[in-house]
Amino acid sequence: MLKKVEVEAKNLIEAEKLAVEQLKIQKEKIKMTILTEKKGLFGIGSSAVYEATPNVNLAIEGKQYLESILKAMDVKCQMEVRTVVEGEEIHYHVESDENALLIGREGRTLLALQFMLRNYLNVFVDNHLIISLDIGNYHENRRKQLEILATKTAKEVAQTRIAVKLDPMNAFDRRIIHTKLSEWRDVITESEGEGEERALVIKPKNSR
């Protein structure tokens, strides 16, 4: 899962420079291992092949990165980190006295922090990690609210056979409603619009 590159250089210092260029991370976060040594004639032109890989614990690295952001915002917090699926999913839960500030309007600040955290950690890996950040149980509470809205609206659409367009919402919220109604037999969900105006429409399923 962690990135891995091979570099050939005359010495460790040169190898580290090449590794930093290719991995695009700090030298202090790279582990160098000699794979093979190549001897030149009379010792001239000798070199070695090194394996370079990030020397980090992803869950801890993400925690420290997030803490540095919150410290810059002058926010004190408690953080819980949970790793699942052999480290391919990392979930962070934050509690602070400034939850409202960190969540932002419609969860926009929270989503921005999650985006930054995900991009930072994905620098260290070949594949994309699943990273989630929740603050003050916002995601869980929001999910429950949206599922209630989805069920109520779907029942209305099924009875009246008239489509209902919900207020614009972000992709995370739209996905919750899509998932909740994916197995309903009487309605379908579609997204319409662009950017911040993108909204979900719940429509009656055409009878066959």
Short mmCIF file of C-alpha atoms in Angstrom, two decimals:
data_model
loop_
_atom_site.label_atom_id
_atom_site.label_comp_id
_atom_site.label_asym_id
_atom_site.label_seq_id
_atom_site.Cartn_x
_atom_site.Cartn_y
_atom_site.Cartn_z
CA MET A 1 0.00 0.00 0.00
CA LEU A 2 2.80 2.45 0.86
CA LYS A 3 4.60 3.85 -2.17
CA LYS A 4 7.86 2.18 -3.08
CA VAL A 5 10.56 3.29 -5.54
CA GLU A 6 14.03 2.10 -6.47
CA VAL A 7 16.85 4.57 -7.06
CA GLU A 8 20.47 4.09 -8.06
CA ALA A 9 23.10 6.45 -6.72
CA LYS A 10 26.76 6.68 -5.76
CA ASN A 11 25.96 7.24 -2.10
CA LEU A 12 23.12 7.52 0.39
CA ILE A 13 22.90 11.31 0.19
CA GLU A 14 22.35 11.23 -3.57
CA ALA A 15 19.88 8.36 -3.18
CA GLU A 16 17.88 10.32 -0.62
CA LYS A 17 17.67 13.31 -2.96
CA LEU A 18 16.32 11.09 -5.74
CA ALA A 19 13.86 9.46 -3.36
CA VAL A 20 12.53 12.84 -2.20
CA GLU A 21 12.02 13.90 -5.83
CA GLN A 22 10.14 10.73 -6.74
CA LEU A 23 8.11 10.19 -3.58
CA LYS A 24 7.51 13.92 -3.06
CA ILE A 25 7.73 13.66 0.72
CA GLN A 26 10.24 14.89 3.31
CA LYS A 27 13.55 13.08 3.66
CA GLU A 28 12.88 12.49 7.36
CA LYS A 29 9.80 10.44 6.45
CA ILE A 30 11.63 8.10 4.04
CA LYS A 31 13.21 4.74 4.82
CA MET A 32 16.18 3.77 2.62
CA THR A 33 17.25 0.15 2.16
CA ILE A 34 20.18 -1.07 0.04
CA LEU A 35 19.07 -3.76 -2.42
CA THR A 36 22.26 -4.33 -4.42
CA GLU A 37 25.74 -2.83 -4.64
CA LYS A 38 27.54 -2.37 -7.94
CA LYS A 39 31.34 -2.32 -7.85
CA GLY A 40 33.17 -0.33 -10.50
CA LEU A 41 36.58 -1.21 -11.90
CA PHE A 42 39.20 -0.59 -9.17
CA GLY A 43 36.37 0.84 -7.05
CA ILE A 44 35.76 3.67 -9.53
CA GLY A 45 32.15 4.33 -10.50
CA SER A 46 30.67 2.11 -7.82
CA SER A 47 27.01 2.64 -6.93
CA ALA A 48 24.11 1.02 -5.14
CA VAL A 49 20.42 0.43 -5.76
CA TYR A 50 18.23 1.57 -2.89
CA GLU A 51 14.60 0.91 -2.11
CA ALA A 52 12.83 3.99 -0.76
CA THR A 53 9.47 3.86 1.00
CA PRO A 54 7.58 6.17 3.39
CA ASN A 55 8.52 5.44 6.99
CA VAL A 56 5.20 6.51 8.54
CA ASN A 57 2.22 5.14 10.40
CA LEU A 58 -0.62 6.53 8.30
CA ALA A 59 -3.16 6.78 11.12
CA ILE A 60 -0.73 8.65 13.39
CA GLU A 61 0.56 10.79 10.52
CA GLY A 62 -2.99 11.91 9.74
CA LYS A 63 -3.69 12.63 13.40
CA GLN A 64 -0.60 14.81 13.71
CA TYR A 65 -1.42 16.63 10.46
CA LEU A 66 -4.97 17.33 11.59
CA GLU A 67 -3.78 18.46 15.01
CA SER A 68 -1.37 20.92 13.36
CA ILE A 69 -4.25 22.46 11.39
CA LEU A 70 -6.47 22.76 14.46
CA LYS A 71 -3.59 24.23 16.47
CA ALA A 72 -3.14 26.88 13.78
CA MET A 73 -6.86 27.63 14.17
CA ASP A 74 -6.28 27.88 17.95
CA VAL A 75 -8.72 25.02 18.59
CA LYS A 76 -8.13 22.49 21.36
CA CYS A 77 -9.66 19.08 20.77
CA GLN A 78 -9.80 15.40 21.62
CA MET A 79 -9.37 12.97 18.74
CA GLU A 80 -10.20 9.30 18.29
CA VAL A 81 -8.64 7.35 15.42
CA ARG A 82 -9.94 4.02 14.15
CA THR A 83 -8.29 1.96 11.41
CA VAL A 84 -10.06 -0.84 9.54
CA VAL A 85 -9.45 -3.11 6.53
CA GLU A 86 -5.70 -3.48 7.08
CA GLY A 87 -5.17 0.25 7.21
CA GLU A 88 -6.99 1.05 3.96
CA GLU A 89 -9.74 2.85 5.87
CA ILE A 90 -8.96 5.39 8.56
CA HIS A 91 -11.68 7.15 10.52
CA TYR A 92 -11.08 10.23 12.65
CA HIS A 93 -13.52 11.58 15.23
CA VAL A 94 -12.96 15.00 16.78
CA GLU A 95 -14.59 16.64 19.79
CA SER A 96 -13.84 20.23 20.75
CA ASP A 97 -15.35 23.36 22.27
CA GLU A 98 -15.47 24.79 18.74
CA ASN A 99 -17.44 22.07 16.95
CA ALA A 100 -19.72 24.58 15.22
CA LEU A 101 -16.70 26.46 13.84
CA LEU A 102 -15.04 23.26 12.60
CA ILE A 103 -18.23 21.94 11.00
CA GLY A 104 -19.22 25.18 9.28
CA ARG A 105 -22.38 25.95 7.37
CA GLU A 106 -23.90 22.76 5.96
CA GLY A 107 -20.74 20.93 6.99
CA ARG A 108 -18.57 22.76 4.44
CA THR A 109 -15.63 23.39 6.77
CA LEU A 110 -15.72 19.78 7.91
CA LEU A 111 -15.70 18.54 4.32
CA ALA A 112 -12.80 20.88 3.50
CA LEU A 113 -10.79 19.53 6.43
CA GLN A 114 -11.57 15.97 5.35
CA PHE A 115 -10.50 16.79 1.78
CA MET A 116 -7.18 18.23 2.99
CA LEU A 117 -6.56 15.24 5.27
CA ARG A 118 -7.33 12.76 2.49
CA ASN A 119 -5.05 14.50 -0.01
CA TYR A 120 -2.21 14.66 2.52
CA LEU A 121 -2.33 10.95 3.39
CA ASN A 122 -2.77 9.78 -0.20
CA VAL A 123 0.68 11.21 -0.99
CA PHE A 124 2.18 8.26 0.92
CA VAL A 125 0.31 5.44 -0.87
CA ASP A 126 -0.14 3.93 -4.32
CA ASN A 127 -3.87 3.37 -4.01
CA HIS A 128 -6.45 5.76 -2.60
CA LEU A 129 -7.23 5.50 1.09
CA ILE A 130 -10.76 5.79 2.44
CA ILE A 131 -10.53 8.66 4.91
CA SER A 132 -13.46 9.95 6.96
CA LEU A 133 -13.54 12.79 9.45
CA ASP A 134 -16.43 13.42 11.82
CA ILE A 135 -16.74 16.29 14.25
CA GLY A 136 -19.22 16.21 17.10
CA ASN A 137 -21.08 13.29 15.45
CA TYR A 138 -22.15 15.66 12.66
CA HIS A 139 -22.09 12.99 9.94
CA GLU A 140 -24.10 10.50 11.99
CA ASN A 141 -26.72 13.07 12.99
CA ARG A 142 -26.89 14.43 9.45
CA ARG A 143 -27.29 10.92 8.03
CA LYS A 144 -30.27 10.25 10.31
CA GLN A 145 -31.91 13.56 9.33
CA LEU A 146 -31.43 12.91 5.62
CA GLU A 147 -32.73 9.35 5.84
CA ILE A 148 -35.90 10.63 7.54
CA LEU A 149 -36.27 13.27 4.80
CA ALA A 150 -35.67 10.65 2.10
CA THR A 151 -38.28 8.25 3.48
CA LYS A 152 -40.90 10.96 3.99
CA THR A 153 -40.40 12.42 0.50
CA ALA A 154 -40.31 9.01 -1.19
CA LYS A 155 -43.65 8.05 0.37
CA GLU A 156 -45.14 11.32 -0.88
CA VAL A 157 -43.82 10.77 -4.40
CA ALA A 158 -45.02 7.16 -4.47
CA GLN A 159 -48.53 8.24 -3.48
CA THR A 160 -48.90 11.35 -5.66
CA ARG A 161 -46.77 10.18 -8.62
CA ILE A 162 -45.31 13.71 -8.70
CA ALA A 163 -41.53 14.26 -8.63
CA VAL A 164 -40.03 16.33 -5.81
CA LYS A 165 -36.80 18.33 -6.12
CA LEU A 166 -34.91 18.70 -2.86
CA ASP A 167 -32.81 21.70 -1.88
CA PRO A 168 -29.25 21.78 -3.31
CA MET A 169 -26.82 19.72 -1.24
CA ASN A 170 -23.26 18.44 -1.41
CA ALA A 171 -22.25 15.08 -2.88
CA PHE A 172 -21.92 13.46 0.55
CA ASP A 173 -25.52 14.30 1.47
CA ARG A 174 -26.88 13.32 -1.95
CA ARG A 175 -25.15 9.95 -1.68
CA ILE A 176 -26.88 9.25 1.65
CA ILE A 177 -30.31 9.76 0.07
CA HIS A 178 -29.36 7.83 -3.07
CA THR A 179 -28.29 4.89 -0.90
CA LYS A 180 -31.35 5.05 1.35
CA LEU A 181 -33.75 4.90 -1.61
CA SER A 182 -31.73 2.62 -3.89
CA GLU A 183 -33.90 -0.42 -3.11
CA TRP A 184 -37.27 1.31 -3.19
CA ARG A 185 -39.53 -0.16 -5.86
CA ASP A 186 -41.74 2.91 -6.38
CA VAL A 187 -39.22 5.75 -6.78
CA ILE A 188 -35.87 6.59 -8.36
CA THR A 189 -33.36 9.34 -7.54
CA GLU A 190 -31.46 11.55 -9.96
CA SER A 191 -29.08 14.48 -9.53
CA GLU A 192 -29.66 17.67 -11.51
CA GLY A 193 -27.79 20.95 -11.82
CA GLU A 194 -24.15 21.94 -11.51
CA GLY A 195 -21.84 22.98 -8.69
CA GLU A 196 -23.47 24.38 -5.59
CA GLU A 197 -26.87 24.25 -7.32
CA ARG A 198 -26.71 20.48 -7.84
CA ALA A 199 -29.78 18.93 -6.24
CA LEU A 200 -31.48 15.58 -5.90
CA VAL A 201 -34.81 14.80 -7.55
CA ILE A 202 -36.99 11.96 -6.30
CA LYS A 203 -39.22 10.69 -9.10
CA PRO A 204 -41.93 8.04 -9.38
CA LYS A 205 -40.65 4.93 -11.09
CA ASN A 206 -42.35 4.38 -14.43
CA SER A 207 -44.74 1.44 -14.39
CA ARG A 208 -43.97 -1.31 -16.85
#
